Short mmCIF file of C-alpha atoms (C1' of nucleotides) in Angstrom, two decimals:
data_model
loop_
_atom_site.label_atom_id
_atom_site.label_comp_id
_atom_site.label_asym_id
_atom_site.label_seq_id
_atom_site.Cartn_x
_atom_site.Cartn_y
_atom_site.Cartn_z
CA MET A 1 -81.53 18.09 -42.57
CA THR A 2 -81.92 21.36 -44.36
CA SER A 3 -81.60 23.22 -40.17
CA PRO A 4 -78.15 23.84 -40.20
CA ARG A 5 -78.89 27.37 -38.16
CA PRO A 6 -83.31 27.42 -36.26
CA LEU A 7 -84.53 29.81 -38.25
CA ARG A 8 -86.01 33.40 -36.78
CA ALA A 9 -89.41 33.66 -35.54
CA ASP A 10 -90.89 36.51 -38.19
CA ALA A 11 -89.34 33.91 -40.86
CA ALA A 12 -90.55 30.85 -39.90
CA ARG A 13 -94.21 32.48 -39.50
CA ASN A 14 -93.53 33.97 -43.64
CA ARG A 15 -92.64 30.84 -44.53
CA LYS A 16 -95.26 28.56 -43.45
CA LEU A 17 -97.88 32.14 -44.99
CA LEU A 18 -96.00 31.30 -47.89
CA LEU A 19 -96.70 27.36 -48.80
CA ALA A 20 -100.64 28.38 -47.39
CA ALA A 21 -100.70 30.95 -49.78
CA ALA A 22 -98.79 28.33 -52.67
CA ALA A 23 -101.04 26.45 -52.24
CA ASP A 24 -104.40 27.91 -52.10
CA GLU A 25 -103.42 29.59 -54.69
CA PHE A 26 -102.12 26.53 -57.20
CA ASP A 27 -105.01 24.87 -56.51
CA VAL A 28 -107.67 27.66 -57.40
CA ARG A 29 -106.19 29.20 -60.27
CA GLY A 30 -103.16 26.86 -61.59
CA LEU A 31 -100.25 26.29 -61.80
CA ASP A 32 -98.85 29.81 -62.87
CA VAL A 33 -100.17 31.80 -60.84
CA SER A 34 -97.51 34.99 -60.86
CA VAL A 35 -95.00 34.97 -58.26
CA ALA A 36 -96.19 38.56 -56.84
CA ASP A 37 -100.26 37.32 -56.97
CA ILE A 38 -98.45 34.31 -54.44
CA ALA A 39 -96.55 37.21 -52.80
CA ARG A 40 -99.30 39.43 -52.14
CA ARG A 41 -101.85 36.89 -50.68
CA ALA A 42 -99.51 36.23 -48.11
CA GLY A 43 -99.22 39.91 -47.10
CA VAL A 44 -94.90 39.91 -47.61
CA GLY A 45 -92.62 41.23 -50.49
CA LYS A 46 -91.80 39.87 -53.20
CA GLY A 47 -88.22 39.76 -52.50
CA THR A 48 -89.62 37.50 -49.26
CA VAL A 49 -90.40 34.63 -51.60
CA PHE A 50 -86.80 34.45 -53.76
CA ARG A 51 -85.35 34.57 -49.90
CA HIS A 52 -87.26 30.97 -48.98
CA PHE A 53 -87.38 29.39 -52.53
CA ALA A 54 -84.83 30.03 -54.85
CA THR A 55 -86.97 29.96 -57.55
CA LYS A 56 -90.53 29.41 -58.53
CA ASP A 57 -90.04 25.77 -59.19
CA ASP A 58 -88.95 25.04 -55.60
CA LEU A 59 -91.43 26.38 -54.29
CA VAL A 60 -93.70 24.17 -55.88
CA ALA A 61 -91.60 21.07 -55.16
CA ALA A 62 -91.65 21.78 -51.18
CA ILE A 63 -95.83 21.48 -51.73
CA VAL A 64 -95.63 19.05 -54.03
CA LEU A 65 -93.10 17.49 -51.60
CA ASP A 66 -95.21 17.94 -49.31
CA ARG A 67 -98.38 16.44 -50.82
CA ILE A 68 -96.46 13.45 -51.61
CA THR A 69 -94.58 12.55 -48.06
CA ALA A 70 -99.04 12.77 -47.16
CA LEU A 71 -100.01 10.49 -49.69
CA THR A 72 -97.62 8.93 -48.91
CA GLU A 73 -98.16 7.89 -45.20
CA THR A 74 -102.25 7.37 -46.08
CA GLY A 75 -100.94 4.57 -48.35
CA GLY A 76 -98.69 3.14 -45.61
CA GLU A 77 -101.08 3.02 -43.65
CA LEU A 78 -103.64 1.92 -45.73
CA LEU A 79 -100.61 -0.81 -46.79
CA THR A 80 -101.93 -2.88 -43.94
CA ALA A 81 -106.66 -2.54 -43.62
CA ALA A 82 -108.45 -5.79 -43.81
CA ASP A 83 -109.91 -4.61 -47.29
CA ALA A 84 -107.58 -4.23 -49.78
CA GLY A 85 -110.63 -3.73 -52.38
CA ALA A 86 -111.51 -0.88 -50.11
CA ALA A 87 -108.05 0.30 -48.95
CA LEU A 88 -106.89 1.26 -52.72
CA LEU A 89 -110.52 3.07 -53.80
CA GLU A 90 -110.16 4.64 -50.18
CA PHE A 91 -106.03 5.57 -51.49
CA LEU A 92 -107.06 6.76 -55.09
CA SER A 93 -109.94 9.28 -52.69
CA ALA A 94 -106.98 10.54 -51.34
CA VAL A 95 -104.90 11.70 -54.00
CA ALA A 96 -107.61 13.44 -55.55
CA ARG A 97 -108.77 15.13 -53.19
CA GLU A 98 -104.75 16.00 -51.95
CA MET A 99 -103.71 17.07 -55.31
CA GLN A 100 -106.08 19.40 -57.01
CA HIS A 101 -104.00 20.93 -59.18
CA PHE A 102 -101.43 18.99 -59.72
CA ASP A 103 -101.58 15.98 -61.82
CA LEU A 104 -98.44 13.35 -62.83
CA MET A 105 -97.43 16.02 -65.44
CA HIS A 106 -96.47 18.67 -63.59
CA LEU A 107 -95.34 15.53 -60.27
CA GLN A 108 -92.37 14.16 -63.28
CA ARG A 109 -91.03 17.67 -64.80
CA ALA A 110 -90.51 19.19 -60.98
CA ALA A 111 -88.89 16.01 -60.14
CA GLU A 112 -86.70 15.56 -62.72
CA PHE A 113 -84.29 18.33 -61.96
CA ASP A 114 -85.00 17.94 -57.69
CA PRO A 115 -83.09 14.56 -56.78
CA GLU A 116 -85.49 14.78 -52.98
CA LEU A 117 -89.06 15.34 -55.43
CA SER A 118 -87.95 12.05 -57.37
CA GLN A 119 -87.23 10.05 -54.25
CA ALA A 120 -90.03 10.79 -52.94
CA GLN A 121 -92.24 10.25 -56.11
CA GLU A 122 -90.38 6.77 -56.16
CA ARG A 123 -91.78 6.19 -52.67
CA LEU A 124 -95.13 6.95 -53.56
CA PHE A 125 -95.47 3.91 -56.48
CA ARG A 126 -93.92 1.91 -54.70
CA HIS A 127 -96.84 1.82 -52.36
CA VAL A 128 -98.85 2.57 -54.99
CA HIS A 129 -97.46 -0.56 -56.92
CA ALA A 130 -98.09 -2.93 -53.71
CA LEU A 131 -102.12 -1.08 -52.70
CA VAL A 132 -102.82 -3.12 -56.15
CA GLU A 133 -101.01 -5.97 -55.53
CA ARG A 134 -103.05 -6.90 -51.95
CA ALA A 135 -105.90 -5.66 -53.65
CA ARG A 136 -105.98 -8.05 -57.28
CA SER A 137 -104.58 -11.05 -55.39
CA SER A 138 -107.74 -10.33 -52.55
CA GLY A 139 -109.60 -10.25 -55.95
CA ALA A 140 -111.16 -6.96 -55.62
CA VAL A 141 -109.43 -5.86 -58.74
CA ARG A 142 -108.59 -7.76 -62.07
CA THR A 143 -105.82 -9.43 -62.72
CA ASP A 144 -104.59 -7.69 -65.82
CA ILE A 145 -103.46 -4.24 -65.27
CA THR A 146 -100.28 -2.87 -62.92
CA GLY A 147 -99.93 -0.79 -60.46
CA ALA A 148 -98.23 1.68 -63.74
CA ASP A 149 -102.01 1.31 -64.54
CA VAL A 150 -102.99 2.77 -61.91
CA VAL A 151 -100.30 5.71 -60.78
CA ALA A 152 -101.88 6.56 -64.89
CA LEU A 153 -105.09 6.91 -64.11
CA MET A 154 -104.60 8.24 -60.67
CA CYS A 155 -105.06 12.08 -61.52
CA ALA A 156 -108.03 11.16 -64.09
CA PRO A 157 -111.39 11.20 -61.22
CA LYS A 158 -109.97 14.93 -60.16
CA HIS A 159 -109.53 16.04 -63.76
CA ALA A 160 -112.20 14.82 -65.90
CA ALA A 161 -114.58 16.53 -62.94
CA SER A 162 -112.95 20.03 -63.28
CA SER A 163 -113.21 19.39 -67.60
CA LEU A 164 -116.56 20.78 -67.01
CA PRO A 165 -117.74 24.22 -65.78
CA ASP A 166 -119.13 25.03 -62.69
CA ALA A 167 -119.56 21.00 -61.54
CA PRO A 168 -119.20 20.44 -57.74
CA PRO A 169 -116.50 19.61 -56.25
CA ASP A 170 -117.63 16.03 -55.14
CA LEU A 171 -118.16 15.62 -58.54
CA TRP A 172 -114.43 13.74 -59.09
CA GLN A 173 -116.01 11.06 -56.39
CA ARG A 174 -117.84 10.15 -59.58
CA TYR A 175 -115.22 8.86 -61.90
CA LEU A 176 -113.24 7.94 -59.20
CA ALA A 177 -116.51 5.03 -59.05
CA ILE A 178 -116.93 4.73 -63.13
CA ILE A 179 -113.23 3.95 -62.90
CA PHE A 180 -113.16 2.30 -59.97
CA ASP A 181 -115.65 -0.33 -61.33
CA GLY A 182 -113.23 -0.59 -64.29
CA LEU A 183 -110.79 -2.02 -62.42
CA ARG A 184 -112.73 -4.46 -61.11
CA PRO A 185 -112.59 -8.07 -61.97
CA ALA A 186 -116.41 -8.69 -63.01
CA GLY A 187 -117.37 -7.91 -66.63
CA ALA A 188 -113.24 -7.20 -67.25
CA HIS A 189 -113.42 -7.18 -71.17
CA PRO A 190 -109.29 -8.70 -72.26
CA LEU A 191 -107.12 -4.99 -72.90
CA PRO A 192 -105.37 -3.79 -75.96
CA GLN A 193 -102.25 -2.04 -75.98
CA PRO A 194 -99.55 -4.01 -72.51
CA PRO A 195 -99.07 -2.37 -69.68
CA PRO A 196 -96.63 0.44 -69.55
CA SER A 197 -93.02 -0.36 -67.77
CA SER A 198 -91.94 2.90 -66.56
CA PRO A 199 -93.18 3.85 -62.83
CA MET B 1 -119.37 32.62 -94.27
CA THR B 2 -116.12 34.27 -94.46
CA SER B 3 -115.14 34.77 -97.86
CA PRO B 4 -115.86 38.31 -99.31
CA ARG B 5 -113.47 37.11 -101.00
CA PRO B 6 -111.58 34.73 -103.10
CA LEU B 7 -108.05 34.47 -101.73
CA ARG B 8 -104.91 34.83 -103.02
CA ALA B 9 -103.28 31.87 -103.83
CA ASP B 10 -100.51 32.24 -101.95
CA ALA B 11 -102.16 33.68 -99.48
CA ALA B 12 -104.58 30.49 -99.19
CA ARG B 13 -101.41 28.34 -99.63
CA ASN B 14 -99.56 30.33 -96.50
CA ARG B 15 -102.95 29.70 -94.59
CA LYS B 16 -102.78 25.89 -95.06
CA LEU B 17 -99.29 25.99 -93.98
CA LEU B 18 -100.12 28.02 -90.74
CA LEU B 19 -102.41 25.33 -89.67
CA ALA B 20 -100.87 22.59 -90.48
CA ALA B 21 -97.57 23.82 -88.76
CA ALA B 22 -99.67 24.55 -85.89
CA ALA B 23 -101.79 21.35 -85.43
CA ASP B 24 -98.52 20.03 -85.34
CA GLU B 25 -96.43 22.33 -82.84
CA PHE B 26 -99.39 22.05 -80.23
CA ASP B 27 -99.77 18.26 -80.92
CA VAL B 28 -96.03 18.06 -80.33
CA ARG B 29 -95.67 20.62 -77.36
CA GLY B 30 -98.57 21.89 -76.61
CA LEU B 31 -100.74 24.92 -75.92
CA ASP B 32 -97.85 26.89 -75.31
CA VAL B 33 -95.89 27.30 -77.87
CA SER B 34 -95.09 31.07 -79.29
CA VAL B 35 -96.23 32.22 -82.23
CA ALA B 36 -93.12 33.04 -83.83
CA ASP B 37 -92.23 29.28 -83.32
CA ILE B 38 -95.01 28.17 -85.38
CA ALA B 39 -94.20 30.70 -88.37
CA ARG B 40 -90.44 29.96 -88.26
CA ARG B 41 -92.01 26.00 -88.79
CA ALA B 42 -94.89 26.92 -91.40
CA GLY B 43 -91.31 28.58 -93.21
CA VAL B 44 -93.41 32.88 -92.69
CA GLY B 45 -92.92 35.40 -91.46
CA LYS B 46 -94.80 36.21 -87.67
CA GLY B 47 -96.77 39.24 -89.97
CA THR B 48 -98.60 36.54 -91.62
CA VAL B 49 -99.30 34.48 -89.22
CA PHE B 50 -101.42 37.80 -87.55
CA ARG B 51 -102.71 38.73 -90.93
CA HIS B 52 -104.37 35.15 -91.57
CA PHE B 53 -105.62 34.75 -87.81
CA ALA B 54 -106.28 38.49 -85.75
CA THR B 55 -105.28 37.35 -82.47
CA LYS B 56 -103.64 33.58 -81.09
CA ASP B 57 -106.32 32.36 -79.88
CA ASP B 58 -108.21 32.33 -83.58
CA LEU B 59 -105.66 30.24 -84.83
CA VAL B 60 -106.11 27.41 -81.79
CA ALA B 61 -109.91 28.89 -82.29
CA ALA B 62 -109.13 27.43 -86.14
CA ILE B 63 -108.05 24.53 -85.76
CA VAL B 64 -110.22 22.78 -82.61
CA LEU B 65 -112.88 23.77 -84.96
CA ASP B 66 -111.72 21.85 -87.47
CA ARG B 67 -111.39 18.84 -85.10
CA ILE B 68 -114.48 19.61 -83.45
CA THR B 69 -116.49 19.14 -86.22
CA ALA B 70 -114.82 15.84 -87.61
CA LEU B 71 -115.62 14.17 -84.46
CA THR B 72 -119.05 15.19 -85.18
CA GLU B 73 -119.36 13.98 -88.87
CA THR B 74 -117.83 11.10 -87.09
CA GLY B 75 -120.70 10.96 -83.92
CA GLY B 76 -122.69 11.57 -86.29
CA GLU B 77 -122.67 8.83 -88.93
CA LEU B 78 -121.79 6.56 -85.80
CA LEU B 79 -125.70 7.31 -84.94
CA THR B 80 -126.89 4.71 -87.40
CA ALA B 81 -124.70 2.20 -86.35
CA ALA B 82 -126.13 -1.47 -86.19
CA ASP B 83 -124.37 -1.99 -82.89
CA ALA B 84 -125.00 1.01 -80.52
CA GLY B 85 -122.27 -0.06 -77.48
CA ALA B 86 -119.22 -0.60 -80.31
CA ALA B 87 -120.63 2.86 -81.69
CA LEU B 88 -119.87 4.80 -78.61
CA LEU B 89 -116.54 3.35 -77.99
CA GLU B 90 -115.58 3.96 -82.05
CA PHE B 91 -116.89 6.99 -81.42
CA LEU B 92 -114.84 7.22 -78.00
CA SER B 93 -111.80 6.00 -80.12
CA ALA B 94 -112.38 8.81 -82.28
CA VAL B 95 -112.08 11.26 -79.50
CA ALA B 96 -108.91 10.11 -78.03
CA ARG B 97 -107.20 9.70 -81.39
CA GLU B 98 -108.35 13.36 -82.54
CA MET B 99 -107.74 16.18 -79.46
CA GLN B 100 -104.01 14.85 -78.79
CA HIS B 101 -103.16 18.46 -76.35
CA PHE B 102 -106.39 19.86 -76.00
CA ASP B 103 -108.63 18.83 -73.03
CA LEU B 104 -112.26 20.20 -72.59
CA MET B 105 -110.79 22.69 -70.47
CA HIS B 106 -109.26 24.97 -73.39
CA LEU B 107 -112.27 24.26 -75.92
CA GLN B 108 -114.33 25.46 -72.69
CA ARG B 109 -112.27 28.69 -72.08
CA ALA B 110 -111.97 28.85 -76.36
CA ALA B 111 -114.91 28.68 -76.71
CA GLU B 112 -116.78 31.23 -74.42
CA PHE B 113 -116.11 34.33 -76.25
CA ASP B 114 -116.29 32.48 -79.85
CA PRO B 115 -119.72 32.33 -80.97
CA GLU B 116 -119.06 29.91 -84.40
CA LEU B 117 -116.49 27.48 -81.86
CA SER B 118 -119.35 27.57 -78.64
CA GLN B 119 -122.08 26.71 -81.36
CA ALA B 120 -119.88 23.43 -82.66
CA GLN B 121 -119.05 22.46 -78.98
CA GLU B 122 -122.52 21.98 -78.92
CA ARG B 123 -123.65 20.04 -81.73
CA LEU B 124 -120.57 17.97 -80.35
CA PHE B 125 -122.08 16.52 -77.16
CA ARG B 126 -125.87 17.02 -78.94
CA HIS B 127 -124.15 13.96 -80.31
CA VAL B 128 -122.62 12.56 -77.41
CA HIS B 129 -125.78 12.48 -75.87
CA ALA B 130 -127.32 10.87 -78.52
CA LEU B 131 -124.59 7.87 -78.91
CA VAL B 132 -125.08 7.56 -74.74
CA GLU B 133 -128.70 7.26 -75.21
CA ARG B 134 -128.87 4.70 -77.58
CA ALA B 135 -125.96 2.50 -75.89
CA ARG B 136 -128.28 2.88 -73.04
CA SER B 137 -130.68 1.43 -74.11
CA SER B 138 -129.87 -1.20 -76.10
CA GLY B 139 -128.38 -2.26 -73.11
CA ALA B 140 -124.76 -1.87 -73.82
CA VAL B 141 -123.99 0.81 -70.90
CA ARG B 142 -125.32 1.11 -67.54
CA THR B 143 -128.04 3.11 -67.49
CA ASP B 144 -127.21 5.34 -64.64
CA ILE B 145 -124.18 7.21 -66.55
CA THR B 146 -125.87 11.19 -68.47
CA GLY B 147 -124.17 12.01 -71.70
CA ALA B 148 -122.34 14.73 -69.18
CA ASP B 149 -120.61 12.18 -67.97
CA VAL B 150 -118.95 11.31 -70.84
CA VAL B 151 -118.12 14.56 -72.36
CA ALA B 152 -115.94 14.56 -69.04
CA LEU B 153 -113.86 11.08 -69.19
CA MET B 154 -113.70 11.92 -73.16
CA CYS B 155 -110.28 13.65 -72.90
CA ALA B 156 -109.48 10.68 -69.58
CA PRO B 157 -107.94 8.03 -71.88
CA LYS B 158 -105.17 10.27 -73.48
CA HIS B 159 -104.75 12.37 -70.72
CA ALA B 160 -103.77 9.20 -68.79
CA ALA B 161 -102.11 7.52 -71.00
CA SER B 162 -99.51 10.82 -71.59
CA SER B 163 -98.85 11.55 -67.67
CA LEU B 164 -96.19 8.57 -67.78
CA PRO B 165 -93.55 9.48 -69.89
CA ASP B 166 -92.67 7.39 -72.64
CA ALA B 167 -95.58 5.52 -72.56
CA PRO B 168 -96.08 4.21 -76.73
CA PRO B 169 -98.43 6.16 -78.69
CA ASP B 170 -101.47 3.67 -78.36
CA LEU B 171 -101.53 3.15 -74.93
CA TRP B 172 -104.66 5.23 -74.42
CA GLN B 173 -106.35 2.55 -76.20
CA ARG B 174 -105.52 0.42 -73.04
CA TYR B 175 -107.17 3.19 -71.12
CA LEU B 176 -109.80 4.16 -73.44
CA ALA B 177 -110.48 -0.14 -72.56
CA ILE B 178 -110.86 -0.11 -68.72
CA ILE B 179 -112.85 3.24 -68.93
CA PHE B 180 -115.35 1.70 -70.79
CA ASP B 181 -115.22 -1.39 -69.27
CA GLY B 182 -116.80 1.20 -65.58
CA LEU B 183 -119.14 2.44 -68.64
CA ARG B 184 -120.54 -1.07 -69.04
CA PRO B 185 -123.83 -2.71 -66.85
CA ALA B 186 -122.06 -6.21 -65.99
CA GLY B 187 -120.90 -5.74 -61.98
CA ALA B 188 -121.68 -1.83 -62.12
CA HIS B 189 -121.94 -0.67 -58.65
CA PRO B 190 -123.98 2.07 -58.02
CA LEU B 191 -122.77 5.62 -58.15
CA PRO B 192 -121.90 8.28 -55.50
CA GLN B 193 -123.02 12.16 -56.37
CA PRO B 194 -126.12 13.67 -59.20
CA PRO B 195 -124.65 13.23 -63.09
CA PRO B 196 -123.83 16.78 -63.80
CA SER B 197 -126.01 18.61 -65.42
CA SER B 198 -124.77 21.36 -67.14
CA PRO B 199 -123.51 19.99 -70.77
"C1'" DC C 1 -80.73 48.79 -23.70
"C1'" DC C 2 -77.46 48.27 -27.65
"C1'" DA C 3 -75.44 46.61 -31.45
"C1'" DT C 4 -75.21 43.36 -35.21
"C1'" DA C 5 -76.61 39.76 -38.53
"C1'" DA C 6 -80.26 38.01 -39.95
"C1'" DT C 7 -84.62 39.50 -42.61
"C1'" DC C 8 -87.81 42.56 -45.44
"C1'" DG C 9 -89.73 44.22 -49.26
"C1'" DG C 10 -90.04 47.05 -53.20
"C1'" DA C 11 -87.81 49.21 -56.99
"C1'" DC C 12 -85.21 47.32 -60.30
"C1'" DC C 13 -83.23 44.51 -64.90
"C1'" DG C 14 -83.30 41.37 -69.00
"C1'" DT C 15 -86.20 38.27 -71.26
"C1'" DG C 16 -89.94 36.31 -73.96
"C1'" DC C 17 -94.28 36.82 -75.03
"C1'" DG C 18 -98.60 38.88 -77.78
"C1'" DG C 19 -98.88 42.24 -80.88
"C1'" DT C 20 -98.15 46.22 -84.89
"C1'" DC C 21 -95.85 48.74 -88.69
"C1'" DC C 22 -94.45 49.59 -93.55
"C1'" DG C 23 -91.33 49.31 -96.73
"C1'" DG C 24 -90.61 46.19 -100.22
"C1'" DT C 25 -92.67 42.62 -102.74
"C1'" DT C 26 -95.48 39.85 -105.62
"C1'" DA C 27 -100.24 37.74 -107.13
"C1'" DC C 28 -103.84 39.13 -110.33
"C1'" DC C 29 -106.71 41.61 -114.09
"C1'" DG C 30 -107.49 44.83 -118.04
"C1'" DC D 1 -96.99 44.34 -119.85
"C1'" DG D 2 -97.71 47.71 -116.33
"C1'" DG D 3 -100.87 49.53 -112.60
"C1'" DT D 4 -102.61 48.17 -108.77
"C1'" DA D 5 -104.19 46.04 -104.66
"C1'" DA D 6 -103.38 42.23 -101.66
"C1'" DC D 7 -99.33 39.78 -99.28
"C1'" DC D 8 -95.63 39.47 -97.10
"C1'" DG D 9 -92.11 39.46 -93.29
"C1'" DG D 10 -88.74 40.88 -90.20
"C1'" DA D 11 -88.19 45.42 -87.26
"C1'" DC D 12 -90.40 47.24 -83.66
"C1'" DC D 13 -93.61 48.10 -79.08
"C1'" DG D 14 -95.69 46.90 -74.59
"C1'" DC D 15 -95.96 44.51 -71.09
"C1'" DA D 16 -96.22 41.17 -67.33
"C1'" DC D 17 -93.12 37.83 -65.67
"C1'" DG D 18 -89.09 35.03 -63.17
"C1'" DG D 19 -85.61 36.54 -60.84
"C1'" DT D 20 -81.24 40.83 -58.26
"C1'" DC D 21 -80.20 44.47 -55.09
"C1'" DC D 22 -79.92 47.21 -51.61
"C1'" DG D 23 -81.26 50.83 -47.90
"C1'" DA D 24 -84.75 50.16 -44.15
"C1'" DT D 25 -86.13 47.61 -40.53
"C1'" DT D 26 -86.74 43.87 -36.73
"C1'" DA D 27 -85.34 40.05 -33.56
"C1'" DT D 28 -82.42 38.95 -31.02
"C1'" DG D 29 -77.63 38.04 -27.71
"C1'" DG D 30 -75.30 39.78 -24.41
#
DNA sequence: CCATAATCGGACCGTGCGGTCCGGTTACCG
DNA sequence: CGGTAACCGGACCGCACGGTCCGATTATGG
């Protein structure tokens, strides 16, 4: 795809270092760490960053693309699991684990001008819809929610947990459990507002 | 408190214009609109902004303080409502309506160096705890959640809704309903992870 | 081992931000 | 109505960021 020439050895190594450093830094300190910081963390000059990724946005796009792809794969495997409800829960756990500080808003904005990322996003959302559909028809989740609803709520557990200072790193599991209980059919109350149509 | 001298007429007017313009701009375009934009929107020079609010953070603190205070008042009134469960739901609706783009993380960071804001936050959280306690002992919400859990989840509905592009402005009601169903005792599954201790 | 082409890295640039300053203006008070 | 103190606003400053450039360096193929 993007390999008209086999990268030189040190170049390939630096690229990996950069991706790792950037992923780390983004996860810990948010999306607006400076490129200089990332370069320093990778033990590399700032110019090297821009040789590999023309712009900072390209760098975050590369990382997000990796994670989206990984999640899509996970979702694909879970599509054939026996327990559809457990599969959906497992998938949402994977999202929380993988997405750290990236939430949908960032993804949407990044995908807006990157067709590759946009396609990856679409593939992921298609899997979410399928997982939800299976869980719905198996009776594991209520029938009045849609895939788009789950997409919207996907990042909520992680976000809720990290909005508290000094939160233990696994607290998101608690909020995923609460939200997932809200998705179950048992004791469900009718929902106001129609489901969103977009994704 | 902060009135050693009664503000001059035009100064008071400009201050109000500024607060309104800033609140608007923050809600629509997020927390990082430039001070210059806010000034222009208020029909005022940039210097005037800094005369009224020594720093940009002070400006957002003033707005957040207003909203926190309003929410605290709402919470206080709801504490004497007949239906404790409905009161909690109503309160969470008020939060979603009032908080727009401000989530807890911003609040925490702003409160860190502003004792007044920090106290206001504490008062608000105390009311949340009380509302949750009442709802719990009336059987409206499950017994294994705490006030801190609700604090963490407070901003989730709005955040989930606004993570979708082209979402209708009231979509948060749908996600509040889902999450609130997750807080009910009916069909609740045991929760992993202990509740957070912090707020 | 050398020629060469690709890569490296840090000095450098433009921009836009938060924040300061001061001459001109305007509201208050006697 | 005049003196004065407060306020207004925009020119200005320093800084940090994303992004560029080019001389030094290094991996690679013959």
